[in-house]
Tab-separated table of C-alpha atoms in Angstrom:
chain	number	residue	atom	x	y	z
A	24	MET	CA	-13.750	58.252	-33.432
A	25	SER	CA	-11.122	60.439	-35.066
A	26	GLN	CA	-11.933	64.075	-35.771
A	27	VAL	CA	-11.643	64.927	-39.475
A	28	ALA	CA	-11.223	68.490	-40.745
A	29	ILE	CA	-12.456	69.032	-44.297
A	30	ILE	CA	-10.847	72.124	-45.827
A	31	LEU	CA	-13.218	73.376	-48.540
A	32	ALA	CA	-11.736	76.304	-50.462
A	33	THR	CA	-14.314	78.439	-52.267
A	34	TYR	CA	-14.270	81.287	-54.755
A	35	ASN	CA	-17.391	82.227	-56.724
A	36	GLY	CA	-18.692	78.684	-56.425
A	37	GLU	CA	-22.431	79.328	-56.208
A	38	LYS	CA	-23.284	76.925	-59.037
A	39	TYR	CA	-22.152	73.706	-57.361
A	40	ILE	CA	-21.336	74.477	-53.724
A	41	GLN	CA	-24.620	73.279	-52.231
A	42	GLU	CA	-24.465	69.951	-54.053
A	43	GLN	CA	-20.889	69.448	-52.892
A	44	ILE	CA	-21.590	70.241	-49.235
A	45	GLU	CA	-24.672	68.061	-49.139
A	46	SER	CA	-22.693	65.144	-50.600
A	47	ILE	CA	-20.325	65.492	-47.635
A	48	ILE	CA	-23.217	65.744	-45.180
A	49	ASN	CA	-24.542	62.468	-46.599
A	50	ASN	CA	-21.309	60.611	-45.806
A	51	SER	CA	-21.565	57.560	-43.558
A	52	TYR	CA	-18.789	58.836	-41.262
A	53	THR	CA	-20.063	61.601	-39.016
A	54	LYS	CA	-17.223	62.959	-36.864
A	55	TYR	CA	-16.047	65.729	-39.167
A	56	THR	CA	-16.245	69.498	-39.565
A	57	ILE	CA	-16.434	71.255	-42.922
A	58	TYR	CA	-14.329	74.421	-42.862
A	59	VAL	CA	-15.491	76.530	-45.777
A	60	CYS	CA	-12.678	78.985	-46.518
A	61	ASP	CA	-13.907	81.667	-48.889
A	62	ASP	CA	-11.409	83.683	-50.889
A	63	GLY	CA	-13.456	86.821	-51.536
A	64	SER	CA	-16.391	85.496	-53.555
A	65	THR	CA	-18.540	88.154	-55.217
A	66	ASP	CA	-21.441	85.840	-56.068
A	67	LYS	CA	-23.901	84.043	-53.764
A	68	THR	CA	-21.389	81.516	-52.396
A	69	ALA	CA	-21.307	83.049	-48.897
A	70	SER	CA	-25.085	83.281	-48.551
A	71	ILE	CA	-25.558	79.685	-49.755
A	72	VAL	CA	-22.941	78.402	-47.299
A	73	ASN	CA	-24.388	80.421	-44.408
A	74	GLY	CA	-27.831	79.017	-45.197
A	75	LEU	CA	-26.418	75.489	-45.034
A	76	LYS	CA	-24.551	76.422	-41.859
A	77	ASP	CA	-27.868	77.333	-40.216
A	78	LYS	CA	-29.304	73.999	-41.341
A	79	TYR	CA	-26.300	71.884	-40.273
A	80	LYS	CA	-25.120	73.903	-37.279
A	81	ASP	CA	-22.573	71.478	-35.857
A	82	LYS	CA	-21.004	70.552	-39.200
A	83	ILE	CA	-19.990	73.774	-40.980
A	84	VAL	CA	-17.634	76.606	-40.071
A	85	PHE	CA	-17.432	79.585	-42.437
A	86	ASN	CA	-14.135	81.482	-42.743
A	87	ALA	CA	-13.892	84.561	-44.965
A	88	ASN	CA	-10.414	85.671	-46.008
A	89	ASP	CA	-9.604	89.349	-45.460
A	90	MET	CA	-7.779	89.297	-48.817
A	91	ASN	CA	-7.698	87.120	-51.904
A	92	ARG	CA	-5.030	84.472	-51.252
A	93	GLY	CA	-5.445	82.282	-54.315
A	94	GLY	CA	-6.411	78.620	-54.168
A	95	LEU	CA	-3.055	77.187	-53.087
A	96	ALA	CA	-2.475	79.642	-50.233
A	97	ASN	CA	-6.127	79.431	-49.174
A	98	PHE	CA	-5.861	75.660	-48.668
A	99	LEU	CA	-2.498	75.709	-46.910
A	100	TYR	CA	-3.173	78.704	-44.675
A	101	TRP	CA	-6.399	77.338	-43.223
A	102	THR	CA	-5.013	73.827	-42.908
A	103	SER	CA	-2.230	75.223	-40.740
A	104	GLN	CA	-4.773	77.028	-38.520
A	105	ILE	CA	-7.139	74.143	-37.764
A	106	GLU	CA	-6.712	71.387	-35.167
A	107	ALA	CA	-7.879	67.868	-36.011
A	108	ASP	CA	-6.717	64.262	-36.143
A	109	TYR	CA	-6.933	64.026	-39.930
A	110	TYR	CA	-7.353	66.502	-42.777
A	111	MET	CA	-9.008	66.358	-46.184
A	112	PHE	CA	-8.940	68.839	-49.059
A	113	CYS	CA	-12.203	69.558	-50.834
A	114	ASP	CA	-12.978	71.441	-54.048
A	115	GLN	CA	-16.177	73.423	-54.401
A	116	ASP	CA	-17.603	71.672	-57.456
A	117	ASP	CA	-17.263	67.896	-56.991
A	118	VAL	CA	-19.576	65.274	-55.502
A	119	TRP	CA	-18.274	62.939	-52.799
A	120	TYR	CA	-19.354	59.322	-52.560
A	121	GLU	CA	-21.040	58.529	-49.251
A	122	SER	CA	-18.222	56.252	-48.075
A	123	LYS	CA	-15.367	58.629	-49.006
A	124	ILE	CA	-14.458	59.755	-45.484
A	125	GLN	CA	-14.737	56.267	-43.965
A	126	GLU	CA	-12.739	54.582	-46.725
A	127	SER	CA	-10.026	57.239	-46.557
A	128	LEU	CA	-9.825	56.978	-42.789
A	129	ASP	CA	-9.656	53.178	-42.812
A	130	PHE	CA	-6.904	53.240	-45.410
A	131	ILE	CA	-4.738	55.908	-43.792
A	132	LYS	CA	-4.919	54.074	-40.458
A	133	SER	CA	-3.843	50.859	-42.167
A	134	VAL	CA	-0.830	52.728	-43.559
A	135	GLU	CA	-0.014	54.288	-40.171
A	136	LYS	CA	-0.105	50.851	-38.518
A	137	GLY	CA	-0.913	52.399	-35.163
A	138	ASN	CA	1.856	55.007	-35.314
A	139	SER	CA	0.257	58.398	-35.915
A	140	ALA	CA	3.561	60.121	-35.055
A	141	VAL	CA	4.770	59.338	-38.577
A	142	PRO	CA	3.612	61.748	-41.315
A	143	VAL	CA	1.264	59.965	-43.711
A	144	ALA	CA	-0.748	61.190	-46.687
A	145	ILE	CA	-3.016	59.042	-48.834
A	146	PHE	CA	-4.923	59.720	-52.033
A	147	GLY	CA	-7.364	57.844	-54.207
A	148	ASP	CA	-8.807	57.764	-57.691
A	149	ALA	CA	-11.855	59.606	-59.044
A	150	ASN	CA	-14.514	59.145	-61.681
A	151	VAL	CA	-14.188	62.062	-64.101
A	152	VAL	CA	-17.602	63.519	-64.980
A	153	ASP	CA	-19.005	66.470	-66.902
A	154	GLU	CA	-21.173	69.315	-65.597
A	155	ARG	CA	-24.240	67.045	-65.442
A	156	LEU	CA	-22.270	64.287	-63.675
A	157	ASP	CA	-22.268	62.088	-66.773
A	158	LEU	CA	-19.220	59.830	-66.807
A	159	LEU	CA	-16.285	60.912	-68.970
A	160	HIS	CA	-13.548	58.607	-67.644
A	161	GLU	CA	-13.648	55.739	-65.157
A	162	SER	CA	-10.249	56.637	-63.739
A	163	PHE	CA	-8.560	60.014	-63.401
A	164	PHE	CA	-5.118	58.414	-63.246
A	165	LYS	CA	-5.581	56.159	-66.259
A	166	ASN	CA	-6.813	59.147	-68.241
A	167	GLU	CA	-3.760	61.152	-67.176
A	168	ASN	CA	-1.367	58.181	-67.605
A	169	LEU	CA	0.192	58.723	-64.183
A	170	ASP	CA	2.092	55.922	-62.438
A	171	VAL	CA	0.722	56.044	-58.888
A	172	SER	CA	2.842	53.073	-57.773
A	173	LYS	CA	5.863	55.377	-57.481
A	174	CYS	CA	5.307	57.788	-54.596
A	175	SER	CA	8.730	58.085	-52.994
A	176	PHE	CA	10.133	61.494	-52.110
A	177	LYS	CA	12.336	61.477	-55.224
A	178	ASP	CA	9.392	60.484	-57.413
A	179	LEU	CA	7.206	63.264	-56.034
A	180	LEU	CA	9.909	65.893	-56.401
A	181	MET	CA	9.632	65.431	-60.154
A	182	GLU	CA	5.911	64.815	-60.553
A	183	ASN	CA	2.820	65.381	-58.465
A	184	LYS	CA	0.787	62.179	-58.167
A	185	LEU	CA	-1.711	63.369	-55.547
A	186	LEU	CA	-5.208	64.375	-56.647
A	187	GLY	CA	-6.028	67.018	-54.051
A	188	CYS	CA	-9.748	66.359	-53.774
A	189	THR	CA	-9.022	62.744	-52.767
A	190	VAL	CA	-6.251	63.467	-50.255
A	191	MET	CA	-6.283	62.708	-46.528
A	192	PHE	CA	-3.290	63.309	-44.230
A	193	ASN	CA	-2.647	62.999	-40.536
A	194	ARG	CA	-1.933	65.550	-37.845
A	195	ARG	CA	1.821	64.975	-37.893
A	196	THR	CA	1.873	66.035	-41.547
A	197	GLN	CA	-0.116	69.148	-40.631
A	198	GLU	CA	2.326	69.946	-37.829
A	199	LEU	CA	5.223	69.889	-40.282
A	200	LEU	CA	3.274	72.155	-42.632
A	201	ARG	CA	2.576	74.543	-39.747
A	202	ALA	CA	6.227	74.526	-38.652
A	203	VAL	CA	7.109	76.778	-41.607
A	204	GLU	CA	6.176	80.329	-40.624
A	205	LYS	CA	5.940	81.706	-44.167
A	206	MET	CA	5.000	79.536	-47.100
A	207	PRO	CA	7.493	79.930	-49.978
A	208	GLU	CA	6.292	81.404	-53.253
A	209	ASN	CA	7.661	78.489	-55.289
A	210	ILE	CA	5.085	75.917	-54.118
A	211	ARG	CA	3.443	74.472	-57.219
A	212	MET	CA	0.228	73.042	-55.720
A	213	HIS	CA	-1.150	72.566	-52.208
A	214	ASP	CA	-1.562	68.785	-52.599
A	215	TRP	CA	1.927	68.487	-54.075
A	216	TRP	CA	3.469	70.260	-51.066
A	217	ILE	CA	1.628	67.957	-48.645
A	218	GLY	CA	2.878	64.981	-50.662
A	219	LEU	CA	6.459	66.206	-50.408
A	220	ILE	CA	6.191	66.651	-46.638
A	221	ALA	CA	4.691	63.210	-46.058
A	222	SER	CA	7.047	61.396	-48.428
A	223	ALA	CA	10.175	63.121	-47.071
A	224	PHE	CA	9.464	62.329	-43.420
A	225	GLY	CA	6.991	59.465	-43.592
A	226	MET	CA	4.915	57.874	-46.339
A	227	VAL	CA	2.518	58.561	-49.209
A	228	ALA	CA	0.191	55.762	-50.319
A	229	TYR	CA	-2.368	55.319	-53.089
A	230	TYR	CA	-5.849	53.887	-52.502
A	231	ASN	CA	-6.979	52.225	-55.715
A	232	GLN	CA	-10.658	53.137	-55.621
A	233	PRO	CA	-12.670	56.123	-56.906
A	234	LEU	CA	-13.740	58.301	-53.979
A	235	LEU	CA	-15.748	61.009	-55.723
A	236	MET	CA	-17.088	62.412	-58.955
A	237	TYR	CA	-14.493	64.882	-60.235
A	238	ARG	CA	-16.533	67.418	-62.138
A	239	GLN	CA	-15.143	69.060	-65.282
A	240	HIS	CA	-16.550	72.358	-66.464
A	241	GLY	CA	-15.460	75.638	-68.003
A	242	ASN	CA	-14.250	77.220	-64.759
A	243	ASN	CA	-11.991	74.490	-63.338
A	244	GLN	CA	-8.737	75.852	-61.907
A	245	VAL	CA	-7.109	72.468	-62.454
A	246	GLY	CA	-8.812	69.794	-64.506
A	247	ALA	CA	-8.477	66.325	-65.955
A	248	ASN	CA	-7.109	67.205	-69.377
A	249	GLY	CA	-5.847	63.742	-70.261
A	250	TYR	CA	-2.446	62.495	-71.350
A	251	VAL	CA	-2.920	63.116	-75.088
A	252	GLU	CA	-4.037	66.697	-74.502
A	253	TYR	CA	-1.094	67.211	-72.143
A	254	ILE	CA	1.323	66.075	-74.858
A	255	MET	CA	-0.316	68.222	-77.547
A	256	ASN	CA	-0.287	71.289	-75.322
A	257	ASN	CA	3.415	70.911	-74.550
A	258	ILE	CA	5.037	69.411	-77.607
A	259	PHE	CA	5.056	72.690	-79.564
A	260	ASN	CA	5.525	74.975	-76.578
A	261	TRP	CA	9.054	74.303	-75.408
A	262	LYS	CA	9.398	77.642	-73.671
A	263	ALA	CA	6.430	76.969	-71.380
A	264	GLN	CA	7.553	73.370	-70.843
A	265	ARG	CA	11.020	74.533	-69.802
A	266	ALA	CA	9.526	77.098	-67.414
A	267	GLN	CA	7.335	74.410	-65.802
A	268	LEU	CA	10.304	72.065	-65.439
A	269	TYR	CA	12.515	74.706	-63.861
A	270	ALA	CA	9.685	75.602	-61.478
A	271	ILE	CA	9.824	72.002	-60.226
A	272	PHE	CA	13.507	72.357	-59.385
A	273	ALA	CA	12.819	75.715	-57.720
A	274	GLN	CA	10.141	74.059	-55.579
A	275	GLY	CA	12.735	71.502	-54.495
A	276	GLU	CA	15.022	74.342	-53.466
A	277	SER	CA	12.221	75.871	-51.377
A	278	PHE	CA	11.578	72.534	-49.692
A	279	LEU	CA	15.253	72.264	-48.802
A	280	ASN	CA	15.261	75.773	-47.348
A	281	CYS	CA	12.128	75.099	-45.288
A	282	TYR	CA	13.094	71.699	-43.853
A	283	ARG	CA	16.880	71.478	-43.961
A	284	ASP	CA	17.123	70.990	-40.179
A	285	LEU	CA	14.821	67.938	-40.307
A	286	LEU	CA	16.198	66.237	-43.412
A	287	THR	CA	18.771	63.454	-43.451
A	288	ALA	CA	22.250	64.122	-44.806
A	289	GLU	CA	21.405	62.018	-47.858
A	290	GLN	CA	18.224	64.013	-48.522
A	291	ILE	CA	20.082	67.302	-48.172
A	292	GLU	CA	22.761	66.190	-50.618
A	293	TYR	CA	20.133	65.067	-53.124
A	294	LEU	CA	18.122	68.283	-52.801
A	295	GLU	CA	21.188	70.483	-53.134
A	296	GLU	CA	21.976	68.753	-56.421
A	297	PHE	CA	18.318	68.811	-57.469
A	298	SER	CA	17.727	72.483	-56.696
A	299	SER	CA	20.869	73.637	-58.491
A	300	PHE	CA	20.006	71.754	-61.690
A	301	TYR	CA	18.359	74.614	-63.572
A	302	LYS	CA	21.249	76.969	-62.723
A	303	ARG	CA	23.817	74.828	-64.537
A	304	GLY	CA	25.036	74.981	-68.115
A	305	TRP	CA	23.415	73.103	-71.013
A	306	ILE	CA	25.858	70.175	-71.145
A	307	SER	CA	25.894	69.783	-67.364
A	308	ARG	CA	22.071	69.678	-67.293
A	309	LYS	CA	21.944	66.934	-69.925
A	310	ILE	CA	24.480	64.793	-68.063
A	311	ARG	CA	22.827	65.231	-64.667
A	312	PHE	CA	19.373	64.567	-66.093
A	313	ILE	CA	20.478	61.071	-67.064
A	314	LYS	CA	22.858	60.445	-64.161
A	315	ASN	CA	20.375	61.421	-61.445
A	316	GLY	CA	17.418	59.597	-62.994
A	317	TYR	CA	15.021	62.540	-63.089
A	318	ARG	CA	11.854	60.951	-64.443
A	319	LYS	CA	8.143	61.480	-64.850
A	320	THR	CA	5.520	58.985	-66.046
A	321	GLY	CA	5.664	57.945	-69.679
A	322	LEU	CA	8.126	58.080	-72.552
A	323	MET	CA	6.720	61.261	-74.060
A	324	ARG	CA	6.918	63.245	-70.815
A	325	ASN	CA	10.515	62.171	-70.297
A	326	LEU	CA	11.478	62.804	-73.902
A	327	GLY	CA	9.964	66.268	-73.622
A	328	MET	CA	11.981	66.977	-70.495
A	329	TRP	CA	15.189	65.739	-72.118
A	330	LEU	CA	14.682	68.060	-75.076
A	331	VAL	CA	14.027	71.200	-73.027
A	332	VAL	CA	16.708	70.799	-70.336
């Protein structure tokens, strides 16, 4: 059996953390370790986790950060420190279905086709629920209007498709993450960065099944806002939309700087053009936007980008 490392990042998660951990414990697949990585909680999170650690001694490891890293850095730092065959990200407030680990493992191995030396990351769908676990949306991706059929490196440079709490990736992907001594400041999200690594040097694949209940509540760092809400939040806020778009190009520049020695000549050429986009003049940006086919999912997202570039 393959060893699975579950990276569970916590920060003041006392309300839901026990329910989340116990949903993992109840999974049908048993060869895993839950690495709870706490980012300086000031509530009862640590005591709840340590109580569960005493109860499930061989399943839980508790790591307390010596400083507050923030969610992104917390996930990526501990992932780079832990040895396993496969890795999964876990939020502190969801509920996993009992077959989540097994289904993810079966799918990623089918994508690897026996070659674990190739970086692979997979992700699945989720049922979006409220605080009481009442269903809000059958599908996270349908609610967000994201095209998960397009997961090439170029696609993921423009738009993150991976839902972090559903992600599994193999050891080769982790090794490439670990190869960078200092994580750049321009990384947008931990799951996005893993997706870029896997798609640049291997493959990213979507598993079309819900793997967990993705809980929405007042304290979500990142939530399922929905496509309509996304449009309404951005349509009258061009300044913020432009800043978000330029941050995507800056992330591409960071990826190029981190992995230049491993990239193909074609990838380097594309990334050099991509990462210089936001530094160009207005007319040049408009031309290159069309010429290079920079696209997200949906007409309104792309129209919004065209207007702000």
